[in-house]
Coordinates of C-alpha atoms in Angstrom, one line a residue:
M133 CA 59.2 64.9 71.0
E134 CA 56.4 61.7 69.3
R135 CA 57.9 59.1 67.6
S136 CA 56.5 58.3 64.3
P137 CA 55.5 53.6 64.1
P138 CA 58.4 52.6 61.1
Q139 CA 56.0 50.4 59.4
S140 CA 52.3 51.0 59.8
P141 CA 50.3 52.1 57.5
G142 CA 48.6 54.4 60.2
P143 CA 45.8 56.7 59.4
G144 CA 47.3 58.5 56.1
K145 CA 45.2 60.7 53.3
A146 CA 42.8 58.6 51.3
G147 CA 44.1 58.3 48.1
D148 CA 47.7 58.4 48.6
A149 CA 50.0 56.4 46.8
P150 CA 53.9 56.4 47.7
N151 CA 55.1 59.0 44.7
R152 CA 59.5 58.3 45.1
R153 CA 61.0 61.5 45.2
S154 CA 64.8 62.5 45.7
G155 CA 64.9 64.4 48.7
H156 CA 66.7 67.6 47.3
V157 CA 65.0 70.7 47.1
R158 CA 63.8 72.6 44.0
G159 CA 60.4 74.8 42.9
A160 CA 58.6 73.1 46.3
R161 CA 55.4 74.8 46.2
V162 CA 54.6 77.5 48.6
L163 CA 50.9 78.2 50.4
S164 CA 49.7 74.6 49.1
P165 CA 46.3 74.0 49.8
P166 CA 46.0 72.1 53.4
G167 CA 47.9 68.9 53.4
R168 CA 49.2 69.0 49.3
R169 CA 52.7 67.6 49.5
A170 CA 55.7 69.7 48.9
R171 CA 57.5 68.1 45.8
L172 CA 61.8 67.7 45.9
S173 CA 63.1 66.9 43.3
S174 CA 66.4 66.2 42.0
P175 CA 69.7 68.2 40.9
G176 CA 71.2 64.8 39.9
P177 CA 73.8 62.7 41.4
S178 CA 76.8 64.5 44.0
R179 CA 78.6 64.1 45.8
S180 CA 77.7 63.8 49.6
S181 CA 79.0 66.5 51.3
E182 CA 77.9 69.0 48.6
A183 CA 74.6 66.8 48.6
R184 CA 74.3 67.3 52.3
E185 CA 75.5 71.3 51.9
E186 CA 72.6 71.9 48.6
L187 CA 69.8 69.8 51.0
R188 CA 70.5 71.6 53.6
S189 CA 70.2 75.2 51.8
R190 CA 67.0 74.1 49.6
L191 CA 64.9 72.7 52.9
L192 CA 66.0 76.4 54.7
G193 CA 64.9 78.7 51.1
L194 CA 61.4 76.7 51.8
I195 CA 61.0 77.4 55.2
E196 CA 62.0 81.1 54.6
R197 CA 59.6 80.7 51.9
S198 CA 56.7 79.1 53.2
R199 CA 54.1 80.9 55.8
V200 CA 53.5 76.8 57.2
V201 CA 56.0 74.0 56.5
I202 CA 55.1 70.4 58.0
F203 CA 57.2 67.6 57.8
S204 CA 55.4 65.0 58.3
K205 CA 55.3 60.9 57.3
S206 CA 52.3 59.5 55.8
Y207 CA 51.3 57.5 58.2
C208 CA 52.2 58.8 61.1
P209 CA 49.3 59.5 63.8
H210 CA 50.6 62.7 65.6
S211 CA 51.4 64.2 61.4
T212 CA 48.0 63.7 61.2
R213 CA 46.7 65.6 64.1
V214 CA 48.3 67.9 63.5
K215 CA 47.4 68.8 59.3
E216 CA 44.1 68.3 60.5
L217 CA 44.6 71.0 63.0
F218 CA 45.9 73.3 60.4
S219 CA 42.8 72.9 58.1
S220 CA 40.4 73.1 61.0
L221 CA 42.4 77.0 61.3
G222 CA 41.6 77.3 57.1
V223 CA 45.5 77.7 57.2
E224 CA 47.3 76.4 54.1
C225 CA 50.6 74.9 54.1
N226 CA 53.2 72.6 52.5
V227 CA 53.4 69.5 53.2
L228 CA 56.6 67.2 52.9
E229 CA 55.9 63.7 53.2
L230 CA 59.4 62.0 54.4
D231 CA 58.0 58.5 53.8
Q232 CA 57.4 59.0 50.2
V233 CA 60.1 61.0 48.9
D234 CA 63.1 59.4 47.9
D235 CA 65.3 60.5 50.2
G236 CA 63.4 61.2 53.2
A237 CA 65.7 59.9 55.8
R238 CA 68.4 61.9 54.8
V239 CA 65.8 64.6 54.5
Q240 CA 65.1 64.0 57.8
E241 CA 68.7 63.9 59.0
V242 CA 69.4 67.3 57.9
L243 CA 66.1 68.8 59.6
S244 CA 67.7 67.0 62.9
E245 CA 70.7 68.8 62.8
I246 CA 68.9 72.2 61.9
T247 CA 65.8 71.8 64.6
N248 CA 67.7 69.6 67.1
Q249 CA 64.7 67.0 66.4
K250 CA 64.8 63.6 65.1
T251 CA 60.9 62.8 65.1
V252 CA 58.2 64.2 63.4
P253 CA 55.8 66.0 62.5
N254 CA 58.5 69.0 62.6
I255 CA 56.5 72.5 62.3
F256 CA 57.8 75.5 60.8
V257 CA 55.1 78.9 61.0
N258 CA 56.3 81.7 59.7
K259 CA 60.4 80.9 60.1
V260 CA 60.0 79.7 63.5
H261 CA 60.5 76.5 64.0
V262 CA 57.2 75.6 66.6
G263 CA 58.5 71.6 67.3
G264 CA 56.5 68.5 66.9
C265 CA 53.3 67.9 67.5
D266 CA 52.2 68.5 71.3
Q267 CA 54.6 71.8 71.1
T268 CA 51.9 72.8 67.8
F269 CA 48.7 72.2 70.3
Q270 CA 50.2 73.3 73.2
A271 CA 51.4 77.1 71.2
Y272 CA 47.3 76.5 69.7
Q273 CA 46.2 76.3 72.9
S274 CA 47.9 79.2 74.6
G275 CA 47.8 81.5 71.3
L276 CA 51.0 81.3 70.3
L277 CA 50.5 79.9 67.3
Q278 CA 47.3 81.5 66.2
K279 CA 49.8 85.1 67.0
L280 CA 52.9 83.1 65.0
L281 CA 49.6 82.8 61.9
Q282 CA 49.1 86.6 61.8
E283 CA 49.2 87.5 58.1
D284 CA 51.8 89.9 57.4
S285 CA 53.3 89.9 60.6
A286 CA 55.2 92.7 60.0
Y287 CA 57.5 92.7 63.1
D288 CA 59.1 95.7 64.1
Y289 CA 62.8 94.0 63.9
D290 CA 64.1 90.3 62.6
L291 CA 65.8 90.1 66.5
I292 CA 65.5 91.9 69.7
I293 CA 68.2 91.2 72.4
I294 CA 67.1 92.1 75.6
G295 CA 70.8 92.7 77.4
G296 CA 73.8 95.1 76.2
G297 CA 76.2 92.6 77.6
S298 CA 79.5 90.8 75.8
G299 CA 76.8 87.4 74.9
G300 CA 73.2 90.1 73.6
L301 CA 76.0 92.5 71.6
S302 CA 78.2 89.6 70.3
C303 CA 75.0 88.4 68.8
A304 CA 73.2 91.4 68.0
K305 CA 76.6 92.5 65.3
E306 CA 76.8 89.1 63.9
A307 CA 72.9 88.6 63.5
A308 CA 73.8 92.7 62.0
I309 CA 76.3 91.7 59.9
L310 CA 73.7 88.6 58.2
G311 CA 71.2 91.3 56.8
K312 CA 69.1 90.8 59.8
K313 CA 67.3 94.3 61.6
V314 CA 68.4 94.2 65.0
M315 CA 67.6 96.1 68.1
V316 CA 69.8 95.6 71.3
L317 CA 67.5 97.2 74.5
D318 CA 69.7 97.8 77.3
F319 CA 69.5 99.2 81.0
V320 CA 71.4 99.0 83.9
V321 CA 69.1 99.4 87.1
P322 CA 71.3 101.5 89.7
S323 CA 72.6 99.1 92.5
P324 CA 71.8 100.0 96.3
Q325 CA 74.1 103.1 96.4
G326 CA 73.5 104.3 93.0
T327 CA 76.1 102.7 91.1
S328 CA 74.9 102.6 87.5
W329 CA 77.2 102.3 84.0
G330 CA 77.4 102.3 80.2
L331 CA 76.8 99.9 77.3
G332 CA 78.1 96.7 77.4
G333 CA 77.6 94.5 80.7
T334 CA 79.2 93.4 84.0
C335 CA 82.9 92.2 82.3
V336 CA 83.4 95.8 80.1
N337 CA 82.0 97.9 83.2
V338 CA 81.7 96.1 87.0
G339 CA 83.9 92.9 86.3
C340 CA 86.7 91.4 84.3
I341 CA 88.0 94.8 82.6
P342 CA 88.7 97.1 85.7
K343 CA 88.9 93.7 88.0
K344 CA 92.3 93.0 85.9
L345 CA 93.1 96.2 85.4
M346 CA 93.7 97.1 89.5
H347 CA 94.8 93.3 89.6
Q348 CA 97.7 94.6 87.3
A349 CA 98.0 97.4 89.5
A350 CA 98.4 95.6 93.1
L351 CA 100.8 93.8 90.9
L352 CA 103.2 97.0 90.4
G353 CA 103.3 97.3 93.6
Q354 CA 105.1 93.7 94.3
A355 CA 107.0 94.5 91.1
L356 CA 108.6 98.4 92.8
C357 CA 109.5 95.7 96.3
D358 CA 111.5 93.1 93.7
S359 CA 113.2 96.0 91.5
R360 CA 115.5 96.9 94.9
K361 CA 117.3 93.6 94.3
F362 CA 117.8 94.2 90.8
G363 CA 119.8 97.4 91.1
W364 CA 117.0 100.4 90.9
E365 CA 117.2 103.0 93.3
Y366 CA 114.9 105.2 94.5
N367 CA 114.5 107.4 98.4
Q368 CA 111.0 108.6 97.3
Q369 CA 107.8 107.2 99.7
V370 CA 106.0 105.3 97.2
R371 CA 102.1 105.1 98.0
H372 CA 99.0 104.1 96.6
N373 CA 96.6 107.3 94.9
W374 CA 93.1 105.5 95.0
E375 CA 91.6 108.3 93.2
T376 CA 94.4 108.9 90.5
M377 CA 93.5 104.4 89.6
T378 CA 90.1 104.7 89.8
K379 CA 89.6 107.5 86.9
A380 CA 92.0 106.4 84.4
I381 CA 90.3 102.9 84.8
Q382 CA 86.6 104.8 84.6
N383 CA 88.5 106.1 81.3
H384 CA 89.2 103.3 79.7
I385 CA 85.7 101.9 80.5
S386 CA 84.2 104.9 79.0
S387 CA 86.3 104.1 76.0
L388 CA 85.2 101.4 75.5
N389 CA 80.9 102.0 75.8
W390 CA 81.5 104.0 73.5
G391 CA 83.0 102.1 71.0
Y392 CA 80.6 99.5 71.4
R393 CA 77.5 102.0 71.0
L394 CA 79.7 103.0 67.7
S395 CA 79.7 99.8 66.8
L396 CA 75.7 98.9 66.5
R397 CA 75.6 102.0 64.5
E398 CA 77.6 101.4 62.3
K399 CA 76.4 97.9 61.9
A400 CA 72.9 99.7 62.0
V401 CA 72.0 97.5 65.2
A402 CA 69.1 100.0 66.8
Y403 CA 70.2 100.5 70.6
V404 CA 67.8 101.5 73.5
N405 CA 68.9 102.5 76.7
S406 CA 65.7 100.9 78.3
Y407 CA 64.2 98.1 80.6
G408 CA 63.3 95.5 78.1
E409 CA 59.8 93.3 79.7
F410 CA 57.8 90.8 77.3
V411 CA 53.7 92.0 78.0
E412 CA 52.4 89.7 75.2
H413 CA 53.6 86.8 72.6
H414 CA 56.4 88.8 70.5
K415 CA 56.0 92.3 72.4
I416 CA 58.1 93.7 74.5
K417 CA 57.6 97.4 76.7
A418 CA 60.9 99.4 76.7
T419 CA 60.9 101.5 79.9
N420 CA 63.6 104.6 79.9
K421 CA 64.6 106.3 82.8
K422 CA 61.7 108.7 82.6
G423 CA 59.2 106.2 83.0
Q424 CA 58.3 106.7 79.0
E425 CA 57.1 103.6 77.3
T426 CA 57.3 102.1 73.7
Y427 CA 56.7 99.0 72.3
Y428 CA 58.3 96.7 70.3
T429 CA 57.8 93.6 68.2
A430 CA 60.2 90.2 66.5
A431 CA 59.8 87.8 65.1
Q432 CA 62.5 86.0 68.3
F433 CA 64.6 87.4 70.9
V434 CA 67.5 86.4 72.7
I435 CA 67.6 86.9 76.7
A436 CA 70.9 88.2 77.5
T437 CA 70.2 89.9 80.9
G438 CA 72.9 88.2 82.7
E439 CA 73.7 88.3 86.9
R440 CA 73.9 91.4 89.5
P441 CA 75.2 90.2 93.2
R442 CA 73.6 89.4 96.0
Y443 CA 72.9 90.7 99.3
L444 CA 72.5 89.1 102.6
G445 CA 69.0 89.9 103.4
I446 CA 70.3 91.2 107.2
Q447 CA 70.3 94.5 108.7
G448 CA 72.2 97.4 107.1
D449 CA 73.7 95.4 104.1
K450 CA 71.7 97.5 101.3
E451 CA 72.2 100.6 103.4
Y452 CA 75.9 101.1 104.4
C453 CA 77.3 97.7 102.3
I454 CA 79.2 98.0 98.7
T455 CA 79.5 95.5 96.5
S456 CA 81.6 94.3 93.1
D457 CA 79.0 97.0 91.2
D458 CA 80.5 99.8 92.9
L459 CA 84.0 98.6 94.0
F460 CA 85.6 99.9 90.4
S461 CA 83.7 103.2 90.4
L462 CA 84.0 104.4 94.1
P463 CA 85.5 108.2 94.4
Y464 CA 87.4 106.9 97.8
C465 CA 90.5 104.6 99.0
P466 CA 88.1 102.1 101.1
G467 CA 90.6 101.9 104.2
K468 CA 90.0 98.8 106.0
T469 CA 87.7 96.5 104.7
L470 CA 85.7 93.4 105.1
V471 CA 85.2 91.5 101.8
V472 CA 82.3 88.9 102.8
G473 CA 82.3 85.6 100.5
A474 CA 84.7 82.9 99.3
S475 CA 84.0 83.7 95.7
Y476 CA 86.6 84.2 92.8
V477 CA 85.8 87.9 93.2
A478 CA 85.9 87.8 96.7
L479 CA 89.6 86.4 96.5
E480 CA 90.5 88.6 93.5
C481 CA 89.1 91.5 95.1
A482 CA 90.8 90.7 98.4
G483 CA 93.9 90.2 96.8
F484 CA 94.0 93.9 94.7
L485 CA 93.0 95.6 98.1
A486 CA 95.7 94.0 99.9
G487 CA 98.4 95.0 96.8
F488 CA 97.9 98.5 97.8
G489 CA 98.6 97.8 101.5
L490 CA 95.4 98.2 103.0
D491 CA 94.2 96.1 106.1
V492 CA 92.0 93.2 104.3
T493 CA 89.6 90.3 106.0
V494 CA 87.9 87.7 104.3
M495 CA 85.3 86.4 105.9
V496 CA 84.8 83.0 104.5
R497 CA 80.9 81.2 105.1
S498 CA 82.3 76.9 104.3
I499 CA 85.5 76.6 101.2
L500 CA 87.1 78.5 99.3
L501 CA 86.4 78.8 95.6
R502 CA 83.8 76.8 95.6
G503 CA 83.5 74.4 92.7
F504 CA 87.2 74.4 91.7
D505 CA 89.8 72.8 92.6
Q506 CA 90.2 72.2 96.2
E507 CA 93.9 71.8 96.5
M508 CA 94.4 74.7 94.3
A509 CA 91.8 76.5 96.7
E510 CA 93.5 76.3 99.8
K511 CA 97.0 77.4 97.9
V512 CA 95.5 80.1 96.8
G513 CA 94.0 81.1 100.4
S514 CA 97.6 79.9 101.1
Y515 CA 99.2 81.9 99.9
M516 CA 96.4 85.0 100.4
E517 CA 97.2 84.7 104.5
Q518 CA 101.4 84.6 103.8
H519 CA 100.6 87.9 102.3
G520 CA 98.8 90.3 104.9
V521 CA 95.0 88.8 104.1
K522 CA 93.6 88.1 107.1
F523 CA 90.6 84.9 106.8
L524 CA 87.4 84.0 109.9
R525 CA 86.5 81.0 109.0
K526 CA 83.3 79.7 109.8
F527 CA 81.7 82.7 110.3
I528 CA 78.9 84.6 108.6
P529 CA 77.6 88.4 109.4
V530 CA 74.2 89.1 111.0
M531 CA 74.0 93.4 111.3
V532 CA 76.1 95.7 109.7
Q533 CA 75.3 99.6 111.8
Q534 CA 76.8 102.5 110.6
L535 CA 78.9 104.0 113.6
E536 CA 80.4 107.0 111.5
K537 CA 79.4 108.5 108.1
G538 CA 82.8 109.9 106.0
S539 CA 84.3 109.0 103.0
P540 CA 85.1 106.1 103.9
G541 CA 83.0 106.1 107.6
K542 CA 83.0 103.3 109.7
L543 CA 80.6 100.3 109.5
K544 CA 80.2 97.9 113.3
V545 CA 80.0 93.9 111.9
L546 CA 78.4 91.5 114.1
A547 CA 79.1 87.7 112.9
K548 CA 78.5 84.6 113.8
S549 CA 79.9 81.1 113.7
T550 CA 78.4 78.7 111.5
E551 CA 79.4 75.7 113.6
G552 CA 78.6 77.3 117.3
T553 CA 76.7 79.6 119.0
E554 CA 79.7 82.0 118.7
T555 CA 79.8 85.8 117.7
I556 CA 82.3 88.1 117.4
E557 CA 82.2 91.7 116.2
G558 CA 85.2 94.6 114.5
V559 CA 85.0 98.0 112.5
Y560 CA 85.8 98.3 109.0
N561 CA 85.5 101.5 106.9
T562 CA 84.3 99.6 104.0
V563 CA 82.3 96.0 103.7
L564 CA 82.3 94.2 100.6
L565 CA 79.8 91.8 99.8
A566 CA 80.7 88.7 97.3
I567 CA 78.4 85.4 97.8
G568 CA 77.1 85.3 95.2
R569 CA 74.8 86.6 91.8
D570 CA 71.1 86.1 91.3
S571 CA 69.9 86.6 87.7
C572 CA 68.0 89.6 86.1
T573 CA 65.7 87.0 84.6
R574 CA 62.3 87.3 87.4
K575 CA 61.7 90.8 86.5
I576 CA 60.8 90.8 82.6
G577 CA 57.9 89.3 82.0
L578 CA 58.6 85.8 80.8
E579 CA 56.2 84.5 82.9
K580 CA 53.4 86.2 80.0
I581 CA 54.9 84.4 77.2
G582 CA 55.8 81.1 79.2
V583 CA 59.3 80.9 79.4
K584 CA 60.4 78.4 81.6
I585 CA 63.4 78.9 84.8
N586 CA 64.6 77.2 87.8
E587 CA 62.9 78.5 90.2
K588 CA 65.4 78.6 92.7
S589 CA 67.9 79.9 91.0
G590 CA 66.2 82.1 88.1
K591 CA 68.7 80.3 85.2
I592 CA 67.4 79.1 82.3
P593 CA 66.8 75.4 81.0
V594 CA 67.8 76.0 77.3
N595 CA 68.1 72.8 74.4
D596 CA 71.8 72.5 73.0
V597 CA 71.0 75.3 70.3
E598 CA 70.5 78.1 73.4
Q599 CA 66.2 77.3 72.8
T600 CA 64.6 78.2 75.5
N601 CA 61.0 76.2 75.8
V602 CA 59.4 78.6 73.9
P603 CA 60.1 78.1 70.2
Y604 CA 61.1 82.1 69.4
V605 CA 62.9 82.5 72.3
Y606 CA 66.6 82.1 73.1
A607 CA 69.3 82.9 75.9
V608 CA 73.1 83.4 76.1
G609 CA 75.4 84.2 78.8
D610 CA 75.4 83.9 82.6
I611 CA 71.8 83.2 83.1
L612 CA 71.9 80.1 80.9
E613 CA 71.9 77.1 83.4
D614 CA 74.5 74.5 84.1
K615 CA 77.0 76.5 81.7
P616 CA 79.8 78.7 82.6
E617 CA 79.6 81.6 83.9
L618 CA 82.0 83.6 81.6
T619 CA 82.7 86.6 79.0
P620 CA 84.5 84.4 76.3
V621 CA 81.6 82.0 76.3
A622 CA 78.6 84.8 76.5
I623 CA 80.6 86.0 73.5
Q624 CA 80.8 82.8 71.4
S625 CA 77.3 81.6 72.3
G626 CA 75.8 84.6 71.2
K627 CA 78.0 84.7 67.9
L628 CA 77.8 81.3 67.3
L629 CA 73.4 81.5 67.7
A630 CA 73.2 84.1 65.5
Q631 CA 75.2 82.3 62.6
R632 CA 72.7 79.5 63.2
L633 CA 69.4 81.8 63.4
F634 CA 70.1 83.3 60.1
G635 CA 73.7 82.0 58.4
A636 CA 74.3 78.9 57.2
S637 CA 76.2 77.0 60.1
L638 CA 75.1 74.5 62.4
E639 CA 78.1 75.0 64.6
K640 CA 77.1 74.7 68.6
C641 CA 78.7 76.4 72.0
D642 CA 81.4 73.7 72.7
Y643 CA 80.8 74.2 76.3
I644 CA 83.3 71.5 77.3
N645 CA 87.6 72.5 78.8
V646 CA 87.0 75.8 78.8
P647 CA 89.6 77.7 80.6
T648 CA 89.7 80.2 83.1
T649 CA 92.2 82.1 85.7
V650 CA 91.7 83.9 88.8
F651 CA 93.8 86.7 89.2
T652 CA 94.6 86.3 92.8
P653 CA 97.8 87.4 93.3
L654 CA 99.6 84.5 93.2
E655 CA 96.9 83.5 89.3
Y656 CA 95.6 80.2 89.4
G657 CA 94.7 78.9 85.6
C658 CA 92.9 75.8 84.9
C659 CA 91.1 73.7 82.3
G660 CA 89.1 70.9 82.3
L661 CA 88.4 69.0 85.5
S662 CA 88.9 69.3 89.3
E663 CA 90.5 66.6 91.2
E664 CA 87.3 66.4 93.1
K665 CA 85.1 65.6 89.9
A666 CA 87.6 63.6 88.2
I667 CA 87.5 61.1 91.2
E668 CA 83.9 61.3 91.0
V669 CA 83.1 60.7 87.1
Y670 CA 86.2 58.1 86.4
K671 CA 87.5 57.0 89.6
K672 CA 90.5 57.4 91.3
E673 CA 92.4 54.0 90.3
N674 CA 91.5 55.2 86.6
L675 CA 93.3 58.7 87.2
E676 CA 97.4 59.6 87.0
I677 CA 97.8 63.0 88.6
Y678 CA 101.5 64.5 87.8
H679 CA 102.9 67.3 89.9
T680 CA 105.3 69.4 91.3
L681 CA 106.5 72.4 92.9
F682 CA 108.6 75.4 90.7
W683 CA 110.5 78.5 91.4
P684 CA 110.1 81.3 88.8
L685 CA 113.2 83.0 87.5
E686 CA 111.9 86.2 88.3
W687 CA 111.6 85.0 92.2
T688 CA 114.7 84.2 92.7
V689 CA 116.5 87.0 92.1
A690 CA 113.8 88.7 93.8
G691 CA 114.1 86.8 97.3
R692 CA 110.8 85.4 97.0
E693 CA 109.3 82.1 97.9
N694 CA 110.5 78.8 96.9
N695 CA 108.1 75.8 96.5
T696 CA 104.8 78.6 96.7
C697 CA 103.7 77.9 92.7
Y698 CA 102.3 75.4 92.0
A699 CA 101.1 73.2 88.1
K700 CA 99.0 70.1 88.1
I701 CA 97.8 67.5 85.4
I702 CA 94.4 65.2 85.5
C703 CA 95.5 62.1 83.7
N704 CA 93.1 59.2 82.4
K705 CA 95.0 56.2 82.6
F706 CA 92.8 54.5 80.2
D707 CA 92.2 56.6 77.5
H708 CA 96.5 57.0 76.4
D709 CA 96.8 59.3 79.9
R710 CA 94.3 61.9 78.2
V711 CA 94.8 65.1 80.0
I712 CA 91.1 65.8 81.8
G713 CA 92.6 68.2 84.1
F714 CA 95.3 71.5 84.0
H715 CA 95.9 73.8 86.9
I716 CA 98.2 76.0 87.4
L717 CA 99.0 78.5 90.2
G718 CA 101.8 81.0 89.6
P719 CA 102.3 84.3 87.8
N720 CA 100.9 85.1 84.5
A721 CA 98.5 81.5 85.2
G722 CA 96.0 82.8 82.6
E723 CA 98.9 83.1 79.9
V724 CA 99.8 79.7 80.5
T725 CA 96.8 78.4 80.4
Q726 CA 95.2 79.7 77.3
G727 CA 97.9 78.1 74.7
F728 CA 97.2 74.7 77.2
A729 CA 93.6 75.2 77.0
A730 CA 93.8 74.7 73.1
A731 CA 96.4 71.5 73.2
M732 CA 93.1 70.0 75.9
K733 CA 90.8 70.8 72.5
C734 CA 93.1 68.7 70.3
G735 CA 93.3 65.9 72.8
L736 CA 96.5 66.9 75.1
T737 CA 97.8 63.3 76.3
K738 CA 100.9 62.8 79.1
Q739 CA 102.7 61.9 76.3
L740 CA 102.3 64.6 73.7
L741 CA 103.4 67.1 76.8
D742 CA 106.9 65.2 77.4
D743 CA 107.4 64.9 73.6
T744 CA 106.9 68.6 73.8
I745 CA 110.1 71.3 74.2
G746 CA 109.7 73.4 76.7
I747 CA 110.7 77.6 75.9
H748 CA 113.1 77.8 78.7
P749 CA 113.3 79.6 81.5
T750 CA 109.8 80.0 81.6
C751 CA 106.5 79.0 84.1
G752 CA 104.7 76.9 81.3
E753 CA 107.9 74.7 80.3
V754 CA 107.0 72.8 84.3
F755 CA 104.3 70.8 82.4
T756 CA 106.7 69.1 79.5
T757 CA 109.2 68.1 82.5
L758 CA 106.8 66.0 85.1
E759 CA 107.0 63.1 86.7
I760 CA 106.4 62.8 89.9
T761 CA 102.8 61.4 90.5
K762 CA 100.3 61.8 93.7
S763 CA 100.3 58.2 93.7
S764 CA 104.4 58.1 94.3
G765 CA 104.5 59.9 97.5
L766 CA 108.0 60.9 96.1
D767 CA 108.5 64.9 97.3
I768 CA 108.1 67.6 95.0
T769 CA 110.0 70.3 96.7
Q770 CA 112.6 72.0 94.4
K771 CA 116.3 73.1 94.9
G772 CA 116.8 75.4 92.2
C773 CA 116.1 76.1 88.2
G774 CA 115.0 73.3 86.4

C-alpha cells in the first residue's frame, strides 16, 4: 500500500485551497465531476462512541450511493495518479480530500477499520473496495476495473457462495437476513468409490456428525461391559450390527440435509445443485449433474469449497481403498481394517471400528497427530494400543492388490519401511486412507480472475477480513491458509464476513485459542498452545507446566485403569501465570474443554483456577486442584478419588 508524505505540499489540483470542514458525512454530492471534492458537514458536537458510529454509517452511505469514491489527500502523488486515471476514462466520481476536512484523521481511522487499509488513496467502485493506487492500476490493466465500472451493472445476485458446507451456509443465511440477494452453489463430485451426499458439506455428511455418532456407538459397547460391574445382568449374546447403525445415522443426516434446504428456502436464498467455476470477472458457470451449463453474475463472491481426502498415488489406491467420504455410509461392515495415516481422522476411525470389535491396524509414516501436543498424542496412541488397536510404525503402503471381490472383499497391501529397505505385506478386508485432505480450489477457475492460491497446498491466502487478492472475492473455511480447519471456525467466520459486508459490523473472526477435541476412544481435548509450540514461542525457562494423572469415578467400580487419564496446563510465568495451553485426556474431554476455552478467552490464570471451587465428583474439577509441576519431577500417580 502507498504511504502519503505527511506534510509535503505535493502536486495538488490548481486553485485548491484548504477548506476545513468537519469529518461527518452528510449529503455528500454523488456523481460529481472528476476531481470535485465530496463535502462532509458536521451534525454538531457528539460523544465519541456515538460520533464514531455515526461517522462510519455516513461513510458507508456515501460508498453505497456513489459509483466511484476516492478517499484522497490533495498533496499525495498516488492519489493524483488515480484521479487522473478516472478522469482519462471519463468517469464521474466523488473525491474526499482527507487533508481538507476538519476530522480527516478520524475519517481515515474509521475508513481503515472498514477496509483494513490505512493509506490513501482508498478507492471504492460500485460499492466494491478496490484498494490503493497499485491495486487500482492492476485492476485497470487486468480489465477488472472496467468491469466494475459498467453502467447499471445489473448483477444477478449481490452475493454468490461456491460451496454449501458449514461456512458457506452460515455466510449465505446471514447475508440474506441482512436483505441481500444470495445464491449458494453446491455440488459433490462423487468419490472414486462413487459416494456422494446432500447439502451441508463435510461436517454434516462425512465428518463431525457421523464420526461422533459412531464414536458414541463404540462408547455404548464399552458401557455394556462396565454395566455388569454395576449390577446389570443379561445373558443373551450382545453383538454390533453395522447395517442398523449406518441406516440410523444416514437417516439423521438426511433430515439435516432437508433442514438446510428448508432454511435456505425460508430466507429466500437460491440453492443450485451445480458445480461452480469462474469464467470471467464477476461471472461463473454452473454445471449440473446432467452437464447442463448456466451462467450467473454477482457483485461479490465467497469461496467455501472445503477439502476432500487425499490419495496415496500408488497402484490400487483409488480402485480398492476407501476414505472417510465412503466409510460412514458403507453398506456392509468393513471387517478387518487397515487404517493408513496418523491424523485425527485416522485415529478416530480406527478407535470406533475397534470399539465395534473389529480387527484394526493403523499404519503410521512418522508421528501421531501432527500439530497436536506430542505427549498427549502418544498417550492417545498408547491407550488405543492397550485396547486392541495394532500400530505399524514407520511404514508406508506401496501397492494395494485385490485378492477377492466381495462386501467386504480381500485386499493385499505391500508396504515398505521409511527407515530402511524392509518390506511387509498383510491381508485386510478394507483399507481406509486418512493421510490428509486437499483444498478444492484448483478446478474452479480462480486463475481466470487472478485469485492467488498457495501452489503447494492449494490454500487461499486472505487478509484478516477473509478477503483474497481480488477485492470482490472472499474465502472461508478449511481452504484458508494458516487457519484452523474446524467447522465452528468456518461457521463463525462466514457469519461475521456477511455482517461486515452487508451489516454495520466491524467484528473479525478470532482464530486464537480455538478449542478442539479428538474423539478417540479416550477423548483428547485441547485449547491454546501445545507444549512444543509454547517452548518455541516463550522458551522453556519462562513456562510452568502443571499436570496430573486422574481416575474418573465412573471407572473405579467398573475396574478400568487408574493413572491413564491425564490433565495438563501450560502457564506463562511472566504474565501472571496465564494459561496458554490446556490439555485433557479423559471421558467427555470435549465437554470439559469447551468451558475452559471460554475462561481462556477471558484471560484465565493459574490463580483463577486455584480460586475456582470444583464440582465434585467430575473430571473437570482436576484443573482446580493442580499442584505438581513438571519441573519439580514429583510423582503424579493417583491412589484414589481426589
